[in-house]
């Protein structure tokens, strides 16, 4: 009696569920469907087909850190913010025909944080757009370098949504401080308000984690010294951003673990509403003092 040697004929094997023309003796260890080698992926147990691998990734709960965020693999918003700032700076340079005198451009005039226009003319958007304008090359270079240094780690730790919330709340907080404590005809511009907010975030996070606060305190001290010694810097805007950034970060890192996202979202929303109320109150005061449309 004789027996054939070698593998069975290919037409005796089932076809791959994705490639009907390919016969295979392999199967997915999860769904047991016939699967050719090209459609198999290494898994924790055996090999699985492409669909089972994707389904497994969706069903596995991603780990979160101590602030309730999922660590971002790489920063995205930081580079996007830098790109937006650089593009807007380029537009103002082209419009003004000068790098050093880019503040003479129409876009700069329409977007700068000018309390009189923001209040009397109702141009509330200046509280945000002013944070994307810069006076000259050195101003934007220093701010974008600071954003790159401060923002990358914070975006990874907080996640993109929380990082965006902290950044824009700090920016708006600095602009509201300019509205409250600066002259109505003082124009303010730059990402510094948001950057001071990020420094406030670092300080609160370090205190919460009981780490050595000296490095960030030294950084803050240097920046405060520069703020008070160099002319033309908005002191109120910087400190407004610092305070609001610290409050926003405290809401994130001190939120109770139970229903953490609701606590964080609620407090951050409350901070925004308070800033809106402060802006509206100050705007009404300026309209009363200066008259409408002046």
Coordinates of N, CA and C in Angstrom, one line a residue, residues 160-287:
X160 N -4.7 66.7 23.5 CA -5.0 67.8 22.6 C -6.1 68.7 23.1
X161 N -7.2 68.1 23.5 CA -8.4 68.9 23.9 C -8.1 69.7 25.1
X162 N -7.5 69.2 26.2 CA -7.2 69.9 27.4 C -6.1 71.0 27.1
X163 N -5.1 70.6 26.3 CA -4.1 71.6 26.0 C -4.7 72.8 25.2
X164 N -5.6 72.5 24.3 CA -6.2 73.6 23.5 C -7.0 74.5 24.5
X165 N -7.7 73.9 25.4 CA -8.6 74.6 26.4 C -7.7 75.5 27.2
X166 N -6.6 75.0 27.7 CA -5.7 75.8 28.6 C -5.1 76.9 27.8
X167 N -4.6 76.6 26.6 CA -4.0 77.6 25.8 C -4.9 78.8 25.5
X168 N -6.1 78.5 25.0 CA -7.0 79.6 24.6 C -7.6 80.3 25.8
X169 N -7.8 79.6 26.9 CA -8.3 80.3 28.1 C -7.2 81.3 28.6
X170 N -6.0 80.9 28.5 CA -4.9 81.8 29.0 C -4.8 83.0 28.0
X171 N -4.9 82.7 26.7 CA -4.9 83.8 25.8 C -6.0 84.8 26.0
X172 N -7.2 84.3 26.2 CA -8.3 85.2 26.4 C -8.2 85.9 27.8
X173 N -7.7 85.2 28.8 CA -7.5 85.8 30.1 C -6.6 86.9 30.1
X174 N -5.5 86.8 29.3 CA -4.6 87.9 29.2 C -5.2 89.1 28.5
X175 N -6.0 88.8 27.5 CA -6.7 89.9 26.7 C -7.7 90.6 27.6
X176 N -8.4 89.9 28.4 CA -9.4 90.5 29.3 C -8.7 91.3 30.4
X177 N -7.5 90.9 30.8 CA -6.7 91.7 31.8 C -6.3 93.0 31.1
X178 N -6.0 93.0 29.9 CA -5.6 94.2 29.1 C -6.9 95.1 29.1
X179 N -8.0 94.5 28.9 CA -9.3 95.3 28.8 C -9.5 96.0 30.2
X180 N -9.2 95.3 31.3 CA -9.6 95.7 32.6 C -8.6 96.8 33.1
X181 N -7.3 96.6 32.9 CA -6.3 97.3 33.6 C -5.4 98.2 32.8
X182 N -5.6 98.2 31.4 CA -4.8 99.0 30.6 C -5.6 100.1 30.0
X183 N -4.9 101.1 29.4 CA -5.6 102.2 28.8 C -6.5 101.7 27.6
X184 N -7.6 102.3 27.4 CA -8.5 101.9 26.3 C -7.8 102.0 24.9
X185 N -6.8 102.8 24.8 CA -6.1 103.0 23.5 C -4.8 102.3 23.5
X186 N -4.6 101.3 24.4 CA -3.3 100.5 24.4 C -3.6 99.3 23.5
X187 N -2.8 99.2 22.5 CA -2.8 98.0 21.7 C -1.9 96.9 22.2
X188 N -2.4 95.7 22.3 CA -1.6 94.6 22.7 C -1.6 93.4 21.7
X189 N -0.5 92.8 21.5 CA -0.4 91.7 20.6 C 0.7 90.7 21.0
X190 N 0.5 89.4 20.5 CA 1.5 88.4 20.8 C 1.0 87.2 21.5
X191 N 1.6 86.1 21.4 CA 1.2 84.9 22.0 C 1.7 84.8 23.5
X192 N 2.3 85.9 24.0 CA 2.9 85.8 25.3 C 1.9 85.5 26.4
X193 N 0.7 86.0 26.2 CA -0.4 85.8 27.2 C -0.6 84.3 27.4
X194 N -0.7 83.6 26.3 CA -0.9 82.1 26.3 C 0.3 81.4 26.9
X195 N 1.5 81.9 26.5 CA 2.7 81.3 27.0 C 2.9 81.5 28.5
X196 N 2.5 82.6 29.0 CA 2.6 82.8 30.5 C 1.5 81.8 31.1
X197 N 0.4 81.6 30.4 CA -0.5 80.6 30.9 C 0.1 79.2 31.0
X198 N 0.9 78.9 30.0 CA 1.5 77.6 30.0 C 2.6 77.5 31.1
X199 N 3.2 78.6 31.4 CA 4.2 78.5 32.6 C 3.4 78.4 33.9
X200 N 2.2 79.0 34.0 CA 1.4 78.8 35.1 C 1.0 77.3 35.2
X201 N 0.7 76.7 34.1 CA 0.3 75.3 34.1 C 1.5 74.4 34.6
X202 N 2.7 74.7 34.2 CA 3.8 73.9 34.7 C 4.0 74.1 36.2
X203 N 3.8 75.3 36.7 CA 4.0 75.5 38.1 C 3.0 74.7 38.9
X204 N 1.7 74.8 38.5 CA 0.7 74.0 39.2 C 0.9 72.5 39.1
X205 N 1.3 72.0 38.0 CA 1.5 70.6 37.8 C 2.6 70.1 38.7
X206 N 3.7 70.9 38.8 CA 4.9 70.5 39.6 C 4.5 70.5 41.0
X207 N 3.7 71.5 41.5 CA 3.3 71.5 42.9 C 2.4 70.4 43.2
X208 N 1.5 70.0 42.2 CA 0.6 68.9 42.5 C 1.3 67.6 42.6
X209 N 2.4 67.4 41.8 CA 3.2 66.2 41.8 C 4.3 66.2 42.8
X210 N 4.4 67.3 43.6 CA 5.4 67.5 44.7 C 6.8 67.3 44.1
X211 N 7.0 67.9 43.0 CA 8.4 67.9 42.4 C 9.1 69.2 42.7
X212 N 10.3 69.3 42.4 CA 11.1 70.5 42.7 C 10.7 71.7 41.8
X213 N 10.1 72.7 42.4 CA 9.6 73.8 41.6 C 10.6 74.9 41.2
X214 N 11.9 74.7 41.7 CA 12.9 75.7 41.4 C 13.1 76.0 39.9
X215 N 13.2 75.0 39.0 CA 13.4 75.4 37.6 C 12.4 76.3 37.0
X216 N 11.1 75.9 37.3 CA 10.0 76.7 36.7 C 9.9 78.1 37.4
X217 N 10.2 78.1 38.7 CA 10.2 79.4 39.4 C 11.3 80.3 38.8
X218 N 12.5 79.8 38.5 CA 13.6 80.6 37.9 C 13.2 81.1 36.6
X219 N 12.5 80.2 35.8 CA 12.1 80.6 34.5 C 11.0 81.8 34.6
X220 N 10.1 81.6 35.5 CA 9.1 82.7 35.7 C 9.8 84.0 36.2
X221 N 10.7 83.9 37.1 CA 11.4 85.0 37.6 C 12.1 85.8 36.5
X222 N 12.8 85.0 35.6 CA 13.5 85.7 34.4 C 12.5 86.4 33.5
X223 N 11.4 85.7 33.3 CA 10.4 86.3 32.4 C 9.7 87.5 33.0
X224 N 9.5 87.5 34.3 CA 8.9 88.6 35.0 C 9.9 89.8 35.0
X225 N 11.1 89.5 35.2 CA 12.2 90.6 35.1 C 12.1 91.2 33.7
X226 N 12.1 90.4 32.7 CA 12.1 90.9 31.3 C 10.8 91.8 31.1
X227 N 9.7 91.3 31.6 CA 8.4 92.0 31.5 C 8.4 93.4 32.1
X228 N 9.1 93.5 33.2 CA 9.1 94.8 33.9 C 10.2 95.7 33.4
X229 N 11.3 95.2 32.8 CA 12.4 96.0 32.4 C 12.4 96.5 30.9
X230 N 11.9 95.6 30.0 CA 11.8 96.0 28.6 C 10.6 96.9 28.4
X231 N 10.7 98.0 27.6 CA 9.6 98.8 27.3 C 8.6 98.2 26.3
X232 N 7.4 98.6 26.3 CA 6.4 98.1 25.4 C 5.8 96.8 25.6
X233 N 6.1 96.1 26.7 CA 5.6 94.8 27.1 C 4.3 95.0 27.9
X234 N 3.3 94.2 27.6 CA 2.0 94.3 28.3 C 2.1 93.5 29.6
X235 N 2.3 94.2 30.7 CA 2.4 93.6 32.0 C 1.1 92.9 32.4
X236 N 0.0 93.7 32.2 CA -1.3 93.1 32.6 C -1.6 91.9 31.8
X237 N -1.3 91.9 30.5 CA -1.6 90.8 29.6 C -0.9 89.5 30.1
X238 N 0.4 89.7 30.4 CA 1.2 88.5 30.8 C 0.7 88.0 32.1
X239 N 0.4 88.8 33.1 CA -0.1 88.3 34.4 C -1.5 87.8 34.3
X240 N -2.3 88.3 33.4 CA -3.6 87.8 33.2 C -3.6 86.4 32.7
X241 N -2.7 86.1 31.7 CA -2.5 84.8 31.1 C -2.0 83.8 32.2
X242 N -1.0 84.3 33.0 CA -0.4 83.5 34.0 C -1.5 83.0 35.0
X243 N -2.3 83.9 35.5 CA -3.3 83.6 36.5 C -4.3 82.6 36.0
X244 N -4.8 82.9 34.8 CA -5.9 82.1 34.2 C -5.3 80.7 33.8
X245 N -4.1 80.6 33.3 CA -3.5 79.3 33.0 C -3.3 78.5 34.3
X246 N -2.9 79.1 35.4 CA -2.7 78.4 36.6 C -4.1 77.9 37.1
X247 N -5.1 78.7 37.0 CA -6.5 78.3 37.5 C -7.0 77.1 36.6
X248 N -6.8 77.2 35.3 CA -7.2 76.2 34.4 C -6.5 74.8 34.7
X249 N -5.2 74.9 34.9 CA -4.4 73.7 35.2 C -4.8 73.1 36.6
X250 N -5.1 74.0 37.6 CA -5.6 73.5 38.8 C -6.9 72.7 38.7
X251 N -7.8 73.2 37.8 CA -9.0 72.5 37.6 C -8.8 71.1 37.0
X252 N -7.7 71.0 36.3 CA -7.4 69.7 35.6 C -6.8 68.7 36.5
X253 N -5.7 69.2 37.2 CA -4.9 68.2 38.0 C -5.5 68.0 39.4
X254 N -6.4 68.8 39.9 CA -7.0 68.6 41.2 C -8.4 68.1 41.2
X255 N -8.9 67.8 40.0 CA -10.2 67.2 39.8 C -10.3 65.8 40.4
X256 N -11.4 65.5 41.1 CA -11.5 64.2 41.7 C -11.5 63.1 40.6
X257 N -11.0 61.9 40.9 CA -10.9 60.9 40.0 C -12.3 60.4 39.5
X258 N -13.3 60.4 40.4 CA -14.6 60.1 40.0 C -15.2 61.2 39.2
X259 N -15.7 60.9 38.0 CA -16.3 61.9 37.1 C -15.3 63.0 36.8
X260 N -14.1 62.7 36.6 CA -13.0 63.7 36.4 C -13.3 64.6 35.2
X261 N -13.7 64.0 34.1 CA -13.9 64.8 32.9 C -15.0 65.8 33.1
X262 N -16.1 65.4 33.8 CA -17.2 66.4 34.1 C -16.7 67.5 35.0
X263 N -15.9 67.2 36.0 CA -15.4 68.3 36.8 C -14.5 69.2 36.1
X264 N -13.6 68.6 35.3 CA -12.7 69.5 34.5 C -13.4 70.3 33.5
X265 N -14.3 69.7 32.8 CA -15.1 70.5 31.8 C -16.0 71.5 32.4
X266 N -16.6 71.2 33.5 CA -17.4 72.2 34.2 C -16.6 73.4 34.7
X267 N -15.5 73.2 35.3 CA -14.7 74.3 35.9 C -14.1 75.1 34.7
X268 N -13.6 74.5 33.7 CA -13.0 75.2 32.6 C -14.1 76.1 31.9
X269 N -15.3 75.5 31.7 CA -16.4 76.3 31.2 C -16.8 77.4 32.0
X270 N -16.8 77.2 33.4 CA -17.0 78.3 34.3 C -16.0 79.4 34.2
X271 N -14.7 79.1 34.0 CA -13.7 80.1 33.8 C -14.0 80.9 32.6
X272 N -14.3 80.2 31.5 CA -14.6 80.9 30.3 C -15.8 81.9 30.4
X273 N -16.9 81.4 31.1 CA -18.0 82.3 31.4 C -17.7 83.5 32.2
X274 N -16.8 83.3 33.2 CA -16.4 84.4 34.0 C -15.6 85.4 33.2
X275 N -14.8 85.0 32.3 CA -14.0 85.9 31.4 C -15.0 86.6 30.5
X276 N -16.0 85.9 30.0 CA -16.9 86.6 29.1 C -17.7 87.7 29.9
X277 N -18.1 87.4 31.1 CA -18.8 88.3 32.0 C -17.9 89.5 32.3
X278 N -16.6 89.3 32.6 CA -15.7 90.4 32.8 C -15.5 91.3 31.6
X279 N -15.4 90.7 30.5 CA -15.3 91.4 29.2 C -16.6 92.3 29.0
X280 N -17.8 91.7 29.2 CA -19.0 92.4 28.9 C -19.2 93.5 29.9
X281 N -18.8 93.3 31.2 CA -18.9 94.4 32.2 C -18.0 95.5 31.8
X282 N -16.8 95.2 31.5 CA -15.8 96.3 31.2 C -16.2 97.0 29.9
X283 N -16.7 96.2 28.9 CA -17.1 96.9 27.7 C -18.3 97.9 27.9
X284 N -19.2 97.5 28.8 CA -20.3 98.4 29.1 C -19.8 99.7 29.8
X285 N -18.8 99.5 30.7 CA -18.2 100.6 31.4 C -17.5 101.6 30.4
X286 N -16.8 101.0 29.4 CA -16.1 101.9 28.4 C -17.1 102.6 27.5
X287 N -18.1 101.9 27.1 CA -19.1 102.5 26.3 C -19.8 103.7 27.0

